[in-house]
mmCIF file of C-alpha atoms and ligand atoms in Angstrom:
data_model
loop_
_atom_site.group_PDB
_atom_site.id
_atom_site.type_symbol
_atom_site.label_atom_id
_atom_site.label_comp_id
_atom_site.label_asym_id
_atom_site.label_seq_id
_atom_site.Cartn_x
_atom_site.Cartn_y
_atom_site.Cartn_z
ATOM 1 C CA UNK C 1 45.463 -130.041 123.639
ATOM 2 C CA UNK C 2 42.560 -129.727 126.048
ATOM 3 C CA UNK C 3 42.853 -127.186 128.871
ATOM 4 C CA UNK C 4 44.408 -128.215 132.147
ATOM 5 C CA UNK C 5 41.850 -127.699 134.933
ATOM 6 C CA UNK C 6 42.997 -126.117 138.195
ATOM 7 C CA UNK C 7 43.610 -128.345 141.182
ATOM 8 C CA UNK C 8 40.863 -127.806 143.749
ATOM 9 C CA UNK C 9 42.476 -129.796 146.573
ATOM 10 C CA UNK C 10 45.008 -127.596 148.366
ATOM 11 C CA UNK C 11 46.758 -126.016 145.389
ATOM 12 C CA UNK C 12 50.242 -124.703 146.049
ATOM 13 C CA UNK C 13 50.343 -121.094 147.091
ATOM 14 C CA UNK C 14 51.632 -119.115 144.074
ATOM 15 C CA UNK C 15 55.381 -118.523 144.202
ATOM 16 C CA UNK C 16 57.135 -115.181 144.474
ATOM 17 C CA UNK C 17 57.592 -113.926 140.935
ATOM 18 C CA UNK C 18 59.548 -111.018 139.453
ATOM 19 C CA UNK C 19 56.331 -109.291 138.303
ATOM 20 C CA UNK C 20 53.282 -107.911 140.083
ATOM 21 C CA UNK C 21 50.061 -109.755 139.482
ATOM 22 C CA UNK C 22 47.323 -107.238 138.763
ATOM 23 C CA UNK C 23 43.849 -108.742 138.404
ATOM 24 C CA UNK C 24 41.648 -106.521 136.261
ATOM 25 C CA UNK C 25 38.056 -107.825 136.449
ATOM 26 C CA UNK C 26 37.301 -108.297 140.112
ATOM 27 C CA UNK C 27 33.736 -107.901 141.371
ATOM 28 C CA UNK C 28 32.272 -106.323 144.494
ATOM 29 C CA UNK C 29 28.782 -105.373 145.672
ATOM 30 C CA UNK C 30 27.507 -102.740 148.036
ATOM 31 C CA UNK C 31 24.815 -103.629 150.551
ATOM 32 C CA UNK C 32 22.873 -100.579 149.300
ATOM 33 C CA UNK C 33 22.743 -102.063 145.815
ATOM 34 C CA UNK C 34 21.740 -105.506 147.097
ATOM 35 C CA UNK C 35 18.935 -103.913 149.153
ATOM 36 C CA UNK C 36 17.552 -102.393 145.941
ATOM 37 C CA UNK C 37 17.902 -105.725 144.135
ATOM 38 C CA UNK C 38 15.818 -107.292 146.908
ATOM 39 C CA UNK C 39 13.141 -104.630 146.412
ATOM 40 C CA UNK C 40 13.087 -105.342 142.670
ATOM 41 C CA UNK C 41 12.736 -109.095 143.302
ATOM 42 C CA UNK C 42 9.989 -108.499 145.889
ATOM 43 C CA UNK C 43 8.053 -106.299 143.470
ATOM 44 C CA UNK C 44 7.971 -109.101 140.891
ATOM 45 C CA UNK C 45 9.294 -106.788 138.155
ATOM 46 C CA UNK C 46 12.750 -108.346 137.720
ATOM 47 C CA UNK C 47 13.369 -109.598 134.186
ATOM 48 C CA UNK C 48 14.008 -113.331 133.875
ATOM 49 C CA UNK C 49 17.730 -113.010 133.204
ATOM 50 C CA UNK C 50 18.366 -110.834 136.267
ATOM 51 C CA UNK C 51 16.119 -113.049 138.382
ATOM 52 C CA UNK C 52 17.995 -116.143 137.213
ATOM 53 C CA UNK C 53 21.406 -114.593 137.934
ATOM 54 C CA UNK C 54 21.409 -112.356 141.014
ATOM 55 C CA UNK C 55 18.117 -113.843 142.220
ATOM 56 C CA UNK C 56 20.009 -117.135 142.372
ATOM 57 C CA UNK C 57 23.155 -115.859 144.081
ATOM 58 C CA UNK C 58 21.200 -113.820 146.646
ATOM 59 C CA UNK C 59 18.813 -116.592 147.691
ATOM 60 C CA UNK C 60 20.477 -119.950 147.004
ATOM 61 C CA UNK C 61 21.447 -121.950 150.102
ATOM 62 C CA UNK C 62 24.296 -123.533 148.110
ATOM 63 C CA UNK C 63 27.753 -123.165 149.562
ATOM 64 C CA UNK C 64 29.118 -121.597 146.369
ATOM 65 C CA UNK C 65 26.415 -118.904 146.235
ATOM 66 C CA UNK C 66 26.686 -118.011 149.924
ATOM 67 C CA UNK C 67 30.448 -117.846 149.718
ATOM 68 C CA UNK C 68 30.298 -115.598 146.649
ATOM 69 C CA UNK C 69 27.875 -113.220 148.397
ATOM 70 C CA UNK C 70 30.198 -112.982 151.411
ATOM 71 C CA UNK C 71 33.172 -112.237 149.181
ATOM 72 C CA UNK C 72 31.316 -109.684 147.048
ATOM 73 C CA UNK C 73 30.465 -107.353 149.928
ATOM 74 C CA UNK C 74 33.886 -107.533 151.567
ATOM 75 C CA UNK C 75 36.279 -104.749 150.654
ATOM 76 C CA UNK C 76 38.686 -105.373 153.501
ATOM 77 C CA UNK C 77 39.977 -108.405 155.346
ATOM 78 C CA UNK C 78 38.478 -111.402 153.536
ATOM 79 C CA UNK C 79 39.206 -110.046 150.080
ATOM 80 C CA UNK C 80 42.762 -109.140 150.942
ATOM 81 C CA UNK C 81 43.278 -112.543 152.558
ATOM 82 C CA UNK C 82 42.116 -114.195 149.320
ATOM 83 C CA UNK C 83 44.364 -111.905 147.297
ATOM 84 C CA UNK C 84 47.303 -112.862 149.503
ATOM 85 C CA UNK C 85 46.483 -116.565 149.237
ATOM 86 C CA UNK C 86 46.324 -116.368 145.447
ATOM 87 C CA UNK C 87 49.297 -114.050 144.973
ATOM 88 C CA UNK C 88 47.288 -111.101 143.658
ATOM 89 C CA UNK C 89 49.089 -107.835 144.362
ATOM 90 C CA UNK C 90 46.419 -105.464 143.051
ATOM 91 C CA UNK C 91 42.712 -105.970 142.264
ATOM 92 C CA UNK C 92 40.901 -103.627 139.919
ATOM 93 C CA UNK C 93 37.397 -103.628 141.328
ATOM 94 C CA UNK C 94 34.120 -103.199 139.472
ATOM 95 C CA UNK C 95 30.571 -103.179 140.821
ATOM 96 C CA UNK C 96 29.232 -106.638 140.068
ATOM 97 C CA UNK C 97 26.993 -107.279 137.091
ATOM 98 C CA UNK C 98 24.323 -106.082 136.391
ATOM 99 C CA UNK C 99 25.287 -103.134 138.612
ATOM 100 C CA UNK C 100 22.702 -100.369 138.427
ATOM 101 C CA UNK C 101 21.580 -101.243 134.908
ATOM 102 C CA UNK C 102 18.412 -103.045 136.055
ATOM 103 C CA UNK C 103 17.099 -100.037 138.032
ATOM 104 C CA UNK C 104 14.871 -97.119 137.073
ATOM 105 C CA UNK C 105 16.986 -94.191 135.825
ATOM 106 C CA UNK C 106 16.827 -91.992 138.936
ATOM 107 C CA UNK C 107 17.624 -94.864 141.308
ATOM 108 C CA UNK C 108 20.384 -96.079 138.998
ATOM 109 C CA UNK C 109 22.062 -92.666 138.926
ATOM 110 C CA UNK C 110 22.033 -92.338 142.707
ATOM 111 C CA UNK C 111 23.172 -95.915 143.381
ATOM 112 C CA UNK C 112 26.022 -95.444 140.888
ATOM 113 C CA UNK C 113 27.202 -92.327 142.725
ATOM 114 C CA UNK C 114 26.910 -94.063 146.094
ATOM 115 C CA UNK C 115 28.786 -97.154 144.859
ATOM 116 C CA UNK C 116 31.567 -95.072 143.375
ATOM 117 C CA UNK C 117 31.929 -93.208 146.671
ATOM 118 C CA UNK C 118 32.113 -96.482 148.618
ATOM 119 C CA UNK C 119 34.651 -97.892 146.185
ATOM 120 C CA UNK C 120 36.773 -94.752 146.405
ATOM 121 C CA UNK C 121 36.755 -95.098 150.214
ATOM 122 C CA UNK C 122 37.859 -98.740 149.996
ATOM 123 C CA UNK C 123 40.700 -97.703 147.697
ATOM 124 C CA UNK C 124 41.693 -95.004 150.205
ATOM 125 C CA UNK C 125 41.784 -97.676 152.946
ATOM 126 C CA UNK C 126 43.903 -100.025 150.796
ATOM 127 C CA UNK C 127 45.674 -97.837 148.264
ATOM 128 C CA UNK C 128 48.369 -100.361 147.374
ATOM 129 C CA UNK C 129 45.944 -103.271 146.894
ATOM 130 C CA UNK C 130 42.848 -101.824 145.176
ATOM 131 C CA UNK C 131 42.044 -99.731 142.142
ATOM 132 C CA UNK C 132 38.573 -99.277 140.695
ATOM 133 C CA UNK C 133 36.318 -98.714 137.732
ATOM 134 C CA UNK C 134 33.636 -96.036 137.634
ATOM 135 C CA UNK C 135 30.082 -97.401 137.558
ATOM 136 C CA UNK C 136 27.593 -95.493 135.431
ATOM 137 C CA UNK C 137 23.873 -95.661 134.673
ATOM 138 C CA UNK C 138 23.501 -95.828 130.876
ATOM 139 C CA UNK C 139 19.748 -95.237 131.444
ATOM 140 C CA UNK C 140 20.679 -91.555 131.835
ATOM 141 C CA UNK C 141 23.550 -90.906 129.401
ATOM 142 C CA UNK C 142 24.028 -87.278 130.456
ATOM 143 C CA UNK C 143 24.320 -88.279 134.124
ATOM 144 C CA UNK C 144 26.645 -91.130 133.142
ATOM 145 C CA UNK C 145 28.908 -88.682 131.321
ATOM 146 C CA UNK C 146 28.964 -86.449 134.414
ATOM 147 C CA UNK C 147 29.786 -89.399 136.649
ATOM 148 C CA UNK C 148 32.696 -90.363 134.391
ATOM 149 C CA UNK C 149 34.030 -86.840 134.803
ATOM 150 C CA UNK C 150 33.562 -86.983 138.590
ATOM 151 C CA UNK C 151 35.113 -90.447 138.799
ATOM 152 C CA UNK C 152 38.225 -89.374 136.927
ATOM 153 C CA UNK C 153 38.697 -85.865 138.332
ATOM 154 C CA UNK C 154 37.446 -86.317 141.933
ATOM 155 C CA UNK C 155 37.702 -90.027 142.756
ATOM 156 C CA UNK C 156 40.933 -90.886 140.954
ATOM 157 C CA UNK C 157 39.534 -93.763 138.927
ATOM 158 C CA UNK C 158 40.576 -94.024 135.304
ATOM 159 C CA UNK C 159 38.232 -96.585 133.774
ATOM 160 C CA UNK C 160 34.510 -97.279 133.464
ATOM 161 C CA UNK C 161 32.540 -100.514 133.756
ATOM 162 C CA UNK C 162 29.351 -101.128 131.777
ATOM 163 C CA UNK C 163 27.613 -104.471 132.139
ATOM 164 C CA UNK C 164 26.649 -105.029 128.500
ATOM 165 C CA UNK C 165 23.020 -104.326 127.543
ATOM 166 C CA UNK C 166 20.818 -102.044 129.616
ATOM 167 C CA UNK C 167 17.325 -103.547 129.785
ATOM 168 C CA UNK C 168 17.761 -104.938 126.266
ATOM 169 C CA UNK C 169 19.269 -101.779 124.785
ATOM 170 C CA UNK C 170 22.738 -101.578 123.251
ATOM 171 C CA UNK C 171 25.353 -98.833 123.241
ATOM 172 C CA UNK C 172 25.359 -98.964 119.437
ATOM 173 C CA UNK C 173 22.291 -96.696 119.712
ATOM 174 C CA UNK C 174 23.486 -93.076 119.305
ATOM 175 C CA UNK C 175 21.299 -92.016 122.234
ATOM 176 C CA UNK C 176 24.061 -93.462 124.464
ATOM 177 C CA UNK C 177 26.967 -91.779 122.736
ATOM 178 C CA UNK C 178 27.431 -89.000 125.309
ATOM 179 C CA UNK C 179 28.931 -91.809 127.395
ATOM 180 C CA UNK C 180 31.506 -92.559 124.690
ATOM 181 C CA UNK C 181 32.261 -88.864 124.279
ATOM 182 C CA UNK C 182 32.975 -88.534 128.010
ATOM 183 C CA UNK C 183 35.071 -91.715 128.135
ATOM 184 C CA UNK C 184 37.103 -90.577 125.149
ATOM 185 C CA UNK C 185 37.524 -87.026 126.501
ATOM 186 C CA UNK C 186 38.793 -88.343 129.850
ATOM 187 C CA UNK C 187 40.800 -91.139 128.208
ATOM 188 C CA UNK C 188 38.960 -93.644 130.417
ATOM 189 C CA UNK C 189 38.657 -97.103 128.841
ATOM 190 C CA UNK C 190 35.229 -98.763 129.122
ATOM 191 C CA UNK C 191 35.246 -102.353 130.348
ATOM 192 C CA UNK C 192 32.284 -103.974 128.587
ATOM 193 C CA UNK C 193 31.477 -106.682 131.097
ATOM 194 C CA UNK C 194 28.802 -109.392 130.648
ATOM 195 C CA UNK C 195 25.257 -109.102 131.927
ATOM 196 C CA UNK C 196 22.483 -111.680 132.205
ATOM 197 C CA UNK C 197 20.834 -112.222 128.833
ATOM 198 C CA UNK C 198 18.055 -109.806 127.873
ATOM 199 C CA UNK C 199 14.506 -111.188 127.574
ATOM 200 C CA UNK C 200 14.593 -111.288 123.768
ATOM 201 C CA UNK C 201 17.600 -113.650 123.866
ATOM 202 C CA UNK C 202 17.178 -115.709 127.001
ATOM 203 C CA UNK C 203 14.933 -118.685 126.234
ATOM 204 C CA UNK C 204 17.029 -120.895 123.921
ATOM 205 C CA UNK C 205 20.014 -120.458 126.241
ATOM 206 C CA UNK C 206 18.253 -120.815 129.569
ATOM 207 C CA UNK C 207 16.217 -123.914 128.696
ATOM 208 C CA UNK C 208 19.461 -125.880 128.462
ATOM 209 C CA UNK C 209 21.395 -124.076 131.195
ATOM 210 C CA UNK C 210 23.779 -122.279 128.831
ATOM 211 C CA UNK C 211 22.710 -118.677 129.513
ATOM 212 C CA UNK C 212 25.333 -117.802 132.114
ATOM 213 C CA UNK C 213 29.095 -117.484 132.266
ATOM 214 C CA UNK C 214 29.468 -120.888 130.613
ATOM 215 C CA UNK C 215 28.437 -119.510 127.184
ATOM 216 C CA UNK C 216 25.526 -117.032 127.016
ATOM 217 C CA UNK C 217 27.452 -114.169 128.644
ATOM 218 C CA UNK C 218 30.172 -114.396 126.029
ATOM 219 C CA UNK C 219 27.742 -114.590 123.112
ATOM 220 C CA UNK C 220 25.794 -111.540 124.271
ATOM 221 C CA UNK C 221 28.782 -109.401 125.228
ATOM 222 C CA UNK C 222 30.585 -110.300 121.999
ATOM 223 C CA UNK C 223 27.449 -109.321 120.095
ATOM 224 C CA UNK C 224 27.412 -106.020 121.973
ATOM 225 C CA UNK C 225 31.019 -105.271 121.044
ATOM 226 C CA UNK C 226 30.292 -106.128 117.398
ATOM 227 C CA UNK C 227 27.254 -103.829 117.407
ATOM 228 C CA UNK C 228 29.466 -101.005 118.706
ATOM 229 C CA UNK C 229 32.078 -101.663 116.016
ATOM 230 C CA UNK C 230 29.655 -101.992 113.091
ATOM 231 C CA UNK C 231 27.665 -98.924 114.184
ATOM 232 C CA UNK C 232 30.760 -96.837 113.494
ATOM 233 C CA UNK C 233 31.405 -95.821 117.112
ATOM 234 C CA UNK C 234 35.187 -95.895 116.618
ATOM 235 C CA UNK C 235 34.985 -93.758 113.480
ATOM 236 C CA UNK C 236 33.106 -91.153 115.533
ATOM 237 C CA UNK C 237 35.334 -91.645 118.650
ATOM 238 C CA UNK C 238 38.690 -92.849 117.275
ATOM 239 C CA UNK C 239 40.543 -92.544 120.599
ATOM 240 C CA UNK C 240 37.888 -94.448 122.570
ATOM 241 C CA UNK C 241 39.314 -97.577 124.205
ATOM 242 C CA UNK C 242 37.298 -100.562 125.337
ATOM 243 C CA UNK C 243 38.185 -103.682 127.279
ATOM 244 C CA UNK C 244 36.599 -107.106 126.887
ATOM 245 C CA UNK C 245 37.028 -109.955 129.354
ATOM 246 C CA UNK C 246 36.911 -113.701 128.817
ATOM 247 C CA UNK C 247 39.487 -113.689 126.014
ATOM 248 C CA UNK C 248 37.707 -110.911 124.166
ATOM 249 C CA UNK C 249 34.466 -112.882 124.424
ATOM 250 C CA UNK C 250 35.907 -115.102 121.646
ATOM 251 C CA UNK C 251 35.975 -112.295 119.051
ATOM 252 C CA UNK C 252 39.700 -112.766 118.259
ATOM 253 C CA UNK C 253 38.912 -116.281 117.117
ATOM 254 C CA UNK C 254 36.135 -114.921 114.878
ATOM 255 C CA UNK C 255 38.203 -112.095 113.378
ATOM 256 C CA UNK C 256 38.756 -113.501 109.885
ATOM 257 C CA UNK C 257 35.100 -114.275 109.318
ATOM 258 C CA UNK C 258 33.983 -110.981 110.830
ATOM 259 C CA UNK C 259 36.155 -109.100 108.333
ATOM 260 C CA UNK C 260 35.217 -111.207 105.326
ATOM 261 C CA UNK C 261 31.483 -111.246 105.943
ATOM 262 C CA UNK C 262 31.327 -107.618 107.046
ATOM 263 C CA UNK C 263 32.851 -106.546 103.753
ATOM 264 C CA UNK C 264 30.591 -108.880 101.753
ATOM 265 C CA UNK C 265 27.487 -107.699 103.591
ATOM 266 C CA UNK C 266 28.269 -104.001 103.222
ATOM 267 C CA UNK C 267 29.073 -104.386 99.509
ATOM 268 C CA UNK C 268 25.821 -106.150 98.774
ATOM 269 C CA UNK C 269 23.887 -103.441 100.684
ATOM 270 C CA UNK C 270 21.963 -106.198 102.391
ATOM 271 C CA UNK C 271 21.051 -104.273 105.561
ATOM 272 C CA UNK C 272 20.291 -100.573 106.005
ATOM 273 C CA UNK C 273 21.689 -100.996 109.497
ATOM 274 C CA UNK C 274 25.116 -102.150 108.280
ATOM 275 C CA UNK C 275 26.756 -99.097 106.752
ATOM 276 C CA UNK C 276 30.336 -98.861 105.499
ATOM 277 C CA UNK C 277 32.886 -98.073 108.223
ATOM 278 C CA UNK C 278 36.444 -96.848 107.824
ATOM 279 C CA UNK C 279 38.267 -99.993 108.896
ATOM 280 C CA UNK C 280 37.796 -103.730 109.091
ATOM 281 C CA UNK C 281 36.257 -105.101 112.328
ATOM 282 C CA UNK C 282 39.564 -106.779 113.204
ATOM 283 C CA UNK C 283 41.389 -103.445 112.911
ATOM 284 C CA UNK C 284 39.115 -101.867 115.530
ATOM 285 C CA UNK C 285 39.638 -104.928 117.728
ATOM 286 C CA UNK C 286 43.404 -104.484 117.489
ATOM 287 C CA UNK C 287 43.488 -100.684 117.737
ATOM 288 C CA UNK C 288 40.635 -99.772 120.112
ATOM 289 C CA UNK C 289 40.299 -102.845 122.329
ATOM 290 C CA UNK C 290 42.209 -104.576 125.073
ATOM 291 C CA UNK C 291 41.198 -108.003 126.266
ATOM 292 C CA UNK C 292 41.634 -109.861 129.522
ATOM 293 C CA UNK C 293 41.791 -113.584 130.149
ATOM 294 C CA UNK C 294 39.189 -113.512 132.945
ATOM 295 C CA UNK C 295 37.928 -117.028 133.526
ATOM 296 C CA UNK C 296 40.319 -118.553 130.975
ATOM 297 C CA UNK C 297 43.606 -119.795 132.444
ATOM 298 C CA UNK C 298 44.666 -121.334 129.154
ATOM 299 C CA UNK C 299 48.008 -120.704 127.504
ATOM 300 C CA UNK C 300 46.857 -121.646 123.969
ATOM 301 C CA UNK C 301 44.065 -119.078 124.011
ATOM 302 C CA UNK C 302 46.242 -116.365 125.563
ATOM 303 C CA UNK C 303 49.004 -116.896 123.015
ATOM 304 C CA UNK C 304 46.539 -116.878 120.135
ATOM 305 C CA UNK C 305 45.165 -113.542 121.345
ATOM 306 C CA UNK C 306 48.676 -112.136 121.811
ATOM 307 C CA UNK C 307 49.509 -113.183 118.266
ATOM 308 C CA UNK C 308 46.406 -111.473 116.915
ATOM 309 C CA UNK C 309 46.317 -108.266 118.994
ATOM 310 C CA UNK C 310 49.913 -107.929 120.139
ATOM 311 C CA UNK C 311 51.397 -108.618 123.568
ATOM 312 C CA UNK C 312 50.522 -105.093 124.759
ATOM 313 C CA UNK C 313 46.772 -105.713 124.488
ATOM 314 C CA UNK C 314 46.204 -108.894 126.504
ATOM 315 C CA UNK C 315 45.866 -108.499 130.296
ATOM 316 C CA UNK C 316 45.425 -110.749 133.288
ATOM 317 C CA UNK C 317 42.124 -111.000 135.213
ATOM 318 C CA UNK C 318 40.826 -113.521 137.718
ATOM 319 C CA UNK C 319 37.060 -112.767 137.868
ATOM 320 C CA UNK C 320 36.959 -113.017 141.654
ATOM 321 C CA UNK C 321 34.827 -114.148 143.384
ATOM 322 C CA UNK C 322 32.942 -115.936 140.601
ATOM 323 C CA UNK C 323 36.035 -117.828 139.536
ATOM 324 C CA UNK C 324 38.406 -117.996 142.462
ATOM 325 C CA UNK C 325 40.817 -120.841 141.710
ATOM 326 C CA UNK C 326 44.242 -120.337 143.241
ATOM 327 C CA UNK C 327 45.817 -122.944 140.994
ATOM 328 C CA UNK C 328 44.936 -120.898 137.905
ATOM 329 C CA UNK C 329 47.587 -118.422 139.005
ATOM 330 C CA UNK C 330 50.158 -121.258 139.081
ATOM 331 C CA UNK C 331 49.058 -122.414 135.619
ATOM 332 C CA UNK C 332 49.508 -118.896 134.245
ATOM 333 C CA UNK C 333 52.831 -118.320 136.022
ATOM 334 C CA UNK C 334 54.053 -121.493 134.313
ATOM 335 C CA UNK C 335 53.055 -120.484 130.778
ATOM 336 C CA UNK C 336 55.803 -121.082 128.244
ATOM 337 C CA UNK C 337 56.285 -117.368 127.585
ATOM 338 C CA UNK C 338 59.200 -114.948 127.930
ATOM 339 C CA UNK C 339 59.459 -113.123 131.249
ATOM 340 C CA UNK C 340 59.110 -109.875 129.303
ATOM 341 C CA UNK C 341 55.749 -110.887 127.798
ATOM 342 C CA UNK C 342 54.540 -112.444 131.057
ATOM 343 C CA UNK C 343 55.328 -109.185 132.849
ATOM 344 C CA UNK C 344 53.269 -107.284 130.282
ATOM 345 C CA UNK C 345 50.416 -109.732 130.718
ATOM 346 C CA UNK C 346 50.346 -109.701 134.519
ATOM 347 C CA UNK C 347 51.530 -106.197 135.331
ATOM 348 C CA UNK C 348 52.622 -103.483 132.948
ATOM 349 C CA UNK C 349 49.739 -103.594 130.457
ATOM 350 C CA UNK C 350 47.335 -103.086 133.364
ATOM 351 C CA UNK C 351 49.454 -100.236 134.744
ATOM 352 C CA UNK C 352 49.276 -98.547 131.346
ATOM 353 C CA UNK C 353 45.608 -99.186 130.525
ATOM 354 C CA UNK C 354 44.259 -98.347 133.997
ATOM 355 C CA UNK C 355 46.876 -95.624 134.677
ATOM 356 C CA UNK C 356 47.916 -97.116 137.994
HETATM 357 C C1 1DF G 401 29.132 -114.972 136.991
HETATM 358 C C2 1DF G 401 30.243 -114.725 136.202
HETATM 359 C C3 1DF G 401 28.417 -113.911 137.553
HETATM 360 C C4 1DF G 401 30.641 -113.431 135.950
HETATM 361 C C5 1DF G 401 28.828 -112.619 137.312
HETATM 362 O O1 1DF G 401 28.177 -111.526 137.812
HETATM 363 C C6 1DF G 401 29.953 -112.357 136.534
HETATM 364 C C7 1DF G 401 28.704 -116.336 137.223
HETATM 365 C C8 1DF G 401 26.943 -111.687 138.474
HETATM 366 O O2 1DF G 401 29.528 -117.261 137.113
HETATM 367 O O3 1DF G 401 27.516 -116.547 137.528
HETATM 368 O O4 1DF G 401 30.376 -111.115 136.404
HETATM 369 N N1 1DF G 401 31.724 -113.261 135.058
HETATM 370 O O5 1DF G 401 32.229 -112.164 134.829
HETATM 371 O O6 1DF G 401 32.107 -114.260 134.390
HETATM 372 MN MN1 MN G 402 33.303 -110.784 135.677
#
């Protein structure tokens, strides 16, 4: 059965339901960060993926782009109005992709600190409506580890957002592993969120318009998660938890083939870079990962993921403001699913994972 698309013409306001709706991948931007983006664009040093993504949103006269920019920088009235109109009780906010990951290391570290402070203030203004993820600059892993500690112990945030690759580099490289050590030590899950495609991957996607959220984001972020798994990160950090959006960036659907071909590849010693690991890729997916349905209001996909990972590991997300479709909430409320499982999906899994 093909997915049902949300109604765009005056969808019904979501009904009162016996669970809280907690949306777990909701984006914001600070003006300070956007000012630095503008400097990067003006200097002509932006990579093509970043230019094509935030360069578009920040300069396009289109109604969609201008609306998204207005929503991104609002951490008060407009956002809460949209949450009320779509029946969202709590939004878990993350600095929008690519966050600070396109900046030079020193700027990235200071913008991350500043963004986390601004987010913490917004949460203090609206403590029942907002929670937040700690932004870090992977460019400086030691500073990122310190910021995770500050975010958890001083700012009261219990999760971390990383927007996939950092200037073409992946967290499978052990030089980044201080970040995993800090996340594991503070029991702060890392939300591995998409980024624009890195230069070495962009061309065959961009030439046909498939580089963005339609497909490229999922391919690249799924690749990143697989690199982390096959590099043995979860053998080194067994309590580390990660979160993937967009139905696990399709990895649940791949799980059988990932397991089969990983085993075959390791046994044949085909790649020096693919060493034996303690478990099958699917076991790490089910034991170290949570996934959210951001951007996918589709019962079939959600139920498939629940069947694979268990009903405790699949969470609700909207992906505001990039995908703000009120009717998606109605579609999800109406899933043919027990109230117990729906409550886990919309509310209690998020309360557990993000320690709300
Ligand atoms: C888009 C989608 C942009 C997502 C995003 O950040 C983003 C988009 C700039 O549709 O262009 O985070 N998303 O998560 O799907
Ligand atoms: Mn998103």
